[in-house]
PDB file of C-alpha atoms in Angstrom:
ATOM      1  CA  MET A   1       0.000   0.000   0.000  1.00 41.00           C
ATOM      2  CA  VAL A   2       2.796   2.446   0.927  1.00 39.00           C
ATOM      3  CA  LEU A   3       4.659   1.598  -2.301  1.00 39.00           C
ATOM      4  CA  CYS A   4       1.522   2.377  -4.338  1.00 42.00           C
ATOM      5  CA  LEU A   5       1.246   5.792  -2.668  1.00 38.00           C
ATOM      6  CA  ILE A   6       4.919   6.566  -3.316  1.00 40.00           C
ATOM      7  CA  PHE A   7       4.683   5.597  -7.002  1.00 41.00           C
ATOM      8  CA  ALA A   8       1.410   7.532  -7.373  1.00 41.00           C
ATOM      9  CA  ASP A   9       3.099  10.608  -5.896  1.00 45.00           C
ATOM     10  CA  ILE A  10       6.085  10.258  -8.267  1.00 44.00           C
ATOM     11  CA  SER A  11       3.767   9.804 -11.259  1.00 46.00           C
ATOM     12  CA  ALA A  12       1.698  12.840 -10.290  1.00 45.00           C
ATOM     13  CA  GLU A  13       4.885  14.871  -9.951  1.00 48.00           C
ATOM     14  CA  GLU A  14       5.962  13.855 -13.468  1.00 50.00           C
ATOM     15  CA  ILE A  15       2.658  14.997 -14.981  1.00 46.00           C
ATOM     16  CA  THR A  16       2.352  18.306 -13.134  1.00 56.00           C
ATOM     17  CA  GLU A  17       2.911  21.213 -15.484  1.00 73.00           C
ATOM     18  CA  ARG A  18       5.646  23.501 -14.197  1.00 84.00           C
ATOM     19  CA  GLN A  19       5.811  26.976 -15.684  1.00 92.00           C
ATOM     20  CA  ASN A  20       8.549  28.679 -13.629  1.00 96.00           C
ATOM     21  CA  VAL A  21      12.312  28.194 -13.451  1.00 97.00           C
ATOM     22  CA  ILE A  22      15.001  29.769 -11.265  1.00 98.00           C
ATOM     23  CA  LYS A  23      18.535  29.288 -12.659  1.00 98.00           C
ATOM     24  CA  THR A  24      22.074  30.435 -12.021  1.00 96.00           C
ATOM     25  CA  THR A  25      24.595  30.875 -14.821  1.00 92.00           C
ATOM     26  CA  PHE A  26      27.056  28.161 -13.852  1.00 84.00           C
ATOM     27  CA  LEU A  27      30.036  29.449 -15.855  1.00 81.00           C
ATOM     28  CA  SER A  28      29.699  33.065 -14.675  1.00 83.00           C
ATOM     29  CA  TRP A  29      31.382  32.218 -11.351  1.00 81.00           C
ATOM     30  CA  PHE A  30      34.548  31.434 -13.334  1.00 83.00           C
ATOM     31  CA  THR A  31      34.491  34.804 -15.119  1.00 83.00           C
ATOM     32  CA  GLY A  32      33.994  37.207 -12.229  1.00 88.00           C
ATOM     33  CA  SER A  33      30.236  37.590 -11.871  1.00 92.00           C
ATOM     34  CA  CYS A  34      27.137  36.019 -10.341  1.00 94.00           C
ATOM     35  CA  LYS A  35      23.912  35.801 -12.375  1.00 96.00           C
ATOM     36  CA  LEU A  36      20.438  34.648 -11.391  1.00 97.00           C
ATOM     37  CA  SER A  37      17.597  34.078 -13.891  1.00 98.00           C
ATOM     38  CA  TYR A  38      13.836  33.728 -13.613  1.00 98.00           C
ATOM     39  CA  GLU A  39      11.935  32.156 -16.512  1.00 98.00           C
ATOM     40  CA  ARG A  40       8.168  31.820 -16.902  1.00 97.00           C
ATOM     41  CA  ALA A  41       6.092  30.135 -19.610  1.00 94.00           C
ATOM     42  CA  VAL A  42       3.721  32.784 -20.984  1.00 92.00           C
ATOM     43  CA  PHE A  43       2.243  31.412 -24.198  1.00 85.00           C
ATOM     44  CA  ASN A  44       2.147  28.053 -25.937  1.00 84.00           C
ATOM     45  CA  ASN A  45       5.848  27.096 -26.405  1.00 89.00           C
ATOM     46  CA  GLN A  46       7.074  30.577 -25.420  1.00 94.00           C
ATOM     47  CA  SER A  47       8.638  31.962 -22.273  1.00 96.00           C
ATOM     48  CA  MET A  48      10.168  35.162 -20.933  1.00 98.00           C
ATOM     49  CA  GLU A  49      13.445  35.162 -19.042  1.00 98.00           C
ATOM     50  CA  LEU A  50      14.927  37.916 -16.863  1.00 98.00           C
ATOM     51  CA  THR A  51      18.505  37.748 -15.629  1.00 98.00           C
ATOM     52  CA  ALA A  52      20.221  40.038 -13.137  1.00 97.00           C
ATOM     53  CA  GLY A  53      23.872  39.832 -12.241  1.00 96.00           C
ATOM     54  CA  TYR A  54      26.436  41.365  -9.954  1.00 96.00           C
ATOM     55  CA  ILE A  55      29.862  41.808 -11.527  1.00 96.00           C
ATOM     56  CA  GLY A  56      32.660  41.345  -9.004  1.00 93.00           C
ATOM     57  CA  LEU A  57      31.945  37.924  -7.465  1.00 89.00           C
ATOM     58  CA  GLY A  58      33.714  34.743  -8.440  1.00 82.00           C
ATOM     59  CA  PHE A  59      37.068  34.167 -10.137  1.00 84.00           C
ATOM     60  CA  ASP A  60      38.191  37.065 -12.375  1.00 82.00           C
ATOM     61  CA  LYS A  61      40.586  35.584 -14.945  1.00 82.00           C
ATOM     62  CA  HIS A  62      41.572  39.050 -16.218  1.00 83.00           C
ATOM     63  CA  ASP A  63      42.527  40.183 -12.696  1.00 86.00           C
ATOM     64  CA  ASN A  64      41.121  43.685 -13.306  1.00 90.00           C
ATOM     65  CA  ASN A  65      38.861  43.943 -10.226  1.00 92.00           C
ATOM     66  CA  PRO A  66      35.521  44.568 -12.000  1.00 94.00           C
ATOM     67  CA  LYS A  67      32.568  45.976 -10.026  1.00 96.00           C
ATOM     68  CA  GLY A  68      29.148  46.592 -11.547  1.00 97.00           C
ATOM     69  CA  TYR A  69      25.994  44.913 -12.799  1.00 97.00           C
ATOM     70  CA  THR A  70      24.456  43.246 -15.818  1.00 97.00           C
ATOM     71  CA  ALA A  71      20.855  42.655 -16.903  1.00 98.00           C
ATOM     72  CA  ARG A  72      19.321  40.490 -19.624  1.00 97.00           C
ATOM     73  CA  TYR A  73      15.860  40.059 -21.087  1.00 98.00           C
ATOM     74  CA  ALA A  74      15.069  37.162 -23.421  1.00 98.00           C
ATOM     75  CA  HIS A  75      11.948  35.905 -25.155  1.00 98.00           C
ATOM     76  CA  LYS A  76      12.316  32.188 -25.776  1.00 97.00           C
ATOM     77  CA  PHE A  77      10.577  30.313 -28.623  1.00 96.00           C
ATOM     78  CA  ILE A  78      10.616  26.644 -27.649  1.00 94.00           C
ATOM     79  CA  LEU A  79      10.621  24.435 -30.744  1.00 93.00           C
ATOM     80  CA  SER A  80      10.139  21.035 -29.139  1.00 82.00           C
ATOM     81  CA  GLY A  81       8.126  21.746 -25.985  1.00 65.00           C
ATOM     82  CA  ASN A  82       5.044  19.819 -24.943  1.00 68.00           C
ATOM     83  CA  GLU A  83       1.969  20.338 -22.777  1.00 66.00           C
ATOM     84  CA  VAL A  84       3.326  18.334 -19.839  1.00 70.00           C
ATOM     85  CA  GLN A  85       6.636  20.222 -19.686  1.00 80.00           C
ATOM     86  CA  PRO A  86       6.348  23.430 -21.769  1.00 83.00           C
ATOM     87  CA  LEU A  87       9.846  24.715 -20.885  1.00 91.00           C
ATOM     88  CA  ASN A  88      11.747  21.599 -22.040  1.00 92.00           C
ATOM     89  CA  GLY A  89      13.446  21.326 -25.432  1.00 93.00           C
ATOM     90  CA  PHE A  90      15.315  23.127 -28.216  1.00 96.00           C
ATOM     91  CA  TYR A  91      14.748  26.871 -28.492  1.00 97.00           C
ATOM     92  CA  LEU A  92      15.521  30.105 -30.356  1.00 97.00           C
ATOM     93  CA  ARG A  93      15.906  33.202 -28.219  1.00 97.00           C
ATOM     94  CA  PRO A  94      16.401  36.891 -29.078  1.00 98.00           C
ATOM     95  CA  GLU A  95      18.003  38.590 -26.093  1.00 98.00           C
ATOM     96  CA  LEU A  96      18.849  42.123 -24.945  1.00 98.00           C
ATOM     97  CA  ILE A  97      21.929  42.371 -22.711  1.00 98.00           C
ATOM     98  CA  TYR A  98      23.225  45.399 -20.808  1.00 98.00           C
ATOM     99  CA  SER A  99      26.324  45.627 -18.623  1.00 97.00           C
ATOM    100  CA  ARG A 100      28.017  48.459 -16.766  1.00 98.00           C
ATOM    101  CA  PHE A 101      31.102  48.027 -14.612  1.00 97.00           C
ATOM    102  CA  ASN A 102      34.289  49.735 -13.460  1.00 96.00           C
ATOM    103  CA  TYR A 103      37.606  47.914 -13.753  1.00 95.00           C
ATOM    104  CA  ASP A 104      41.377  48.436 -13.466  1.00 94.00           C
ATOM    105  CA  GLN A 105      42.807  49.276 -16.883  1.00 90.00           C
ATOM    106  CA  LYS A 106      45.592  46.930 -18.065  1.00 83.00           C
ATOM    107  CA  ASP A 107      48.234  49.509 -18.986  1.00 84.00           C
ATOM    108  CA  THR A 108      47.764  52.263 -16.403  1.00 88.00           C
ATOM    109  CA  GLY A 109      45.955  50.523 -13.550  1.00 82.00           C
ATOM    110  CA  LEU A 110      43.491  53.438 -13.426  1.00 93.00           C
ATOM    111  CA  ARG A 111      39.777  52.726 -12.963  1.00 95.00           C
ATOM    112  CA  LYS A 112      37.827  52.791 -16.210  1.00 96.00           C
ATOM    113  CA  THR A 113      34.103  52.325 -16.942  1.00 97.00           C
ATOM    114  CA  SER A 114      32.690  49.928 -19.490  1.00 97.00           C
ATOM    115  CA  GLU A 115      29.059  50.278 -20.562  1.00 97.00           C
ATOM    116  CA  MET A 116      27.765  48.068 -23.361  1.00 97.00           C
ATOM    117  CA  GLY A 117      24.489  46.824 -24.759  1.00 97.00           C
ATOM    118  CA  SER A 118      23.810  44.085 -27.268  1.00 98.00           C
ATOM    119  CA  LEU A 119      21.069  42.302 -29.156  1.00 98.00           C
ATOM    120  CA  VAL A 120      21.970  38.649 -29.652  1.00 98.00           C
ATOM    121  CA  PHE A 121      20.151  35.659 -31.095  1.00 98.00           C
ATOM    122  CA  THR A 122      20.845  32.390 -29.343  1.00 98.00           C
ATOM    123  CA  VAL A 123      19.989  28.755 -29.864  1.00 98.00           C
ATOM    124  CA  GLY A 124      19.985  26.251 -27.068  1.00 97.00           C
ATOM    125  CA  TYR A 125      18.511  23.286 -25.325  1.00 97.00           C
ATOM    126  CA  GLN A 126      16.843  23.256 -21.923  1.00 96.00           C
ATOM    127  CA  TYR A 127      16.577  19.843 -20.286  1.00 95.00           C
ATOM    128  CA  ILE A 128      14.226  19.266 -17.370  1.00 93.00           C
ATOM    129  CA  VAL A 129      14.136  16.121 -15.217  1.00 92.00           C
ATOM    130  CA  ARG A 130      11.515  16.395 -12.471  1.00 89.00           C
ATOM    131  CA  ARG A 131      12.601  19.659 -10.857  1.00 93.00           C
ATOM    132  CA  PHE A 132      16.225  19.865 -12.082  1.00 96.00           C
ATOM    133  CA  VAL A 133      16.946  22.173 -15.055  1.00 97.00           C
ATOM    134  CA  ALA A 134      20.050  22.322 -17.276  1.00 97.00           C
ATOM    135  CA  ASP A 135      20.167  24.943 -20.023  1.00 97.00           C
ATOM    136  CA  ALA A 136      23.014  25.271 -22.577  1.00 97.00           C
ATOM    137  CA  PHE A 137      23.096  27.967 -25.267  1.00 97.00           C
ATOM    138  CA  PHE A 138      25.269  29.928 -27.719  1.00 97.00           C
ATOM    139  CA  GLY A 139      24.712  32.775 -30.150  1.00 98.00           C
ATOM    140  CA  GLY A 140      25.796  36.095 -31.578  1.00 98.00           C
ATOM    141  CA  GLY A 141      24.605  39.513 -32.586  1.00 98.00           C
ATOM    142  CA  TYR A 142      25.255  43.261 -32.508  1.00 98.00           C
ATOM    143  CA  ALA A 143      26.874  45.266 -29.683  1.00 98.00           C
ATOM    144  CA  CYS A 144      27.421  48.963 -29.057  1.00 97.00           C
ATOM    145  CA  GLY A 145      28.864  51.158 -26.323  1.00 97.00           C
ATOM    146  CA  ASN A 146      32.145  51.616 -24.481  1.00 96.00           C
ATOM    147  CA  PRO A 147      33.923  48.211 -24.286  1.00 95.00           C
ATOM    148  CA  ALA A 148      36.332  46.934 -21.641  1.00 93.00           C
ATOM    149  CA  ASP A 149      39.985  46.417 -22.576  1.00 90.00           C
ATOM    150  CA  THR A 150      39.526  42.646 -22.246  1.00 88.00           C
ATOM    151  CA  ASN A 151      36.545  42.518 -24.686  1.00 90.00           C
ATOM    152  CA  TYR A 152      34.626  40.523 -22.066  1.00 90.00           C
ATOM    153  CA  GLN A 153      31.439  42.328 -21.026  1.00 92.00           C
ATOM    154  CA  HIS A 154      30.147  39.867 -18.363  1.00 90.00           C
ATOM    155  CA  GLY A 155      27.338  38.468 -20.463  1.00 88.00           C
ATOM    156  CA  PHE A 156      28.879  38.521 -23.905  1.00 93.00           C
ATOM    157  CA  MET A 157      32.272  38.810 -25.595  1.00 93.00           C
ATOM    158  CA  LEU A 158      33.300  41.052 -28.459  1.00 94.00           C
ATOM    159  CA  TRP A 159      34.769  39.539 -31.630  1.00 92.00           C
ATOM    160  CA  ASP A 160      38.541  39.203 -31.220  1.00 89.00           C
ATOM    161  CA  PHE A 161      39.538  36.106 -33.186  1.00 86.00           C
ATOM    162  CA  LEU A 162      41.815  35.106 -36.048  1.00 84.00           C
ATOM    163  CA  GLY A 163      43.762  38.362 -35.831  1.00 84.00           C
ATOM    164  CA  THR A 164      40.671  40.545 -36.272  1.00 90.00           C
ATOM    165  CA  TYR A 165      38.765  42.707 -33.797  1.00 91.00           C
ATOM    166  CA  ASN A 166      35.259  44.141 -34.088  1.00 93.00           C
ATOM    167  CA  LYS A 167      33.638  45.880 -31.111  1.00 94.00           C
ATOM    168  CA  ASN A 168      30.189  45.583 -32.734  1.00 96.00           C
ATOM    169  CA  ILE A 169      30.023  41.788 -32.982  1.00 97.00           C
ATOM    170  CA  ALA A 170      28.820  40.140 -29.759  1.00 97.00           C
ATOM    171  CA  MET A 171      29.058  36.439 -28.960  1.00 97.00           C
ATOM    172  CA  THR A 172      27.588  34.583 -26.013  1.00 95.00           C
ATOM    173  CA  PHE A 173      27.439  31.064 -24.637  1.00 94.00           C
ATOM    174  CA  GLY A 174      26.646  29.566 -21.300  1.00 94.00           C
ATOM    175  CA  VAL A 175      25.317  26.833 -19.072  1.00 96.00           C
ATOM    176  CA  LYS A 176      22.578  27.497 -16.533  1.00 97.00           C
ATOM    177  CA  LEU A 177      21.500  25.132 -13.765  1.00 97.00           C
ATOM    178  CA  GLY A 178      18.375  25.479 -11.686  1.00 97.00           C
ATOM    179  CA  VAL A 179      15.024  24.256 -10.398  1.00 97.00           C
ATOM    180  CA  CYS A 180      11.589  24.136 -11.974  1.00 94.00           C
ATOM    181  CA  PHE A 181       8.389  24.780 -10.045  1.00 92.00           C
TER     182      PHE A 181
END
């Protein structure tokens, strides 16, 4: 009898539609910031995601003592979602990203301010098992503003590959881990 109740509870939990997710950007701790996201299903196979971050926590590989904040807004179009778990599957996501932070300049050591915005288009996959969420994504787009010397804007990077540099090309990738409720 007890086993039947346990299995019934597990089955009911599997079927329950969950429309909210809280996630942290796992890789951001290794790049000098802490980001927390809230996602909510709003329409059939669509969700909105807000991310806020504090720049200055975690391991700063550039050792330039950044302090500031970042914010992101994304509207996610889920291509392979279903009624039972609408936030699970492959997605396309246009995203607005803004970051502002002060940092120690490489050459002079003086404090400098970086303020950048970007519009990026990402593709990714969000995997949900019961309440656990894993979300991996990558993408690119347009950026404008006053960049940091390192080209890392704590949410996106500026193009600096193959011997070329362009402060208007933004690239992003990440892994987010969280819980669904």
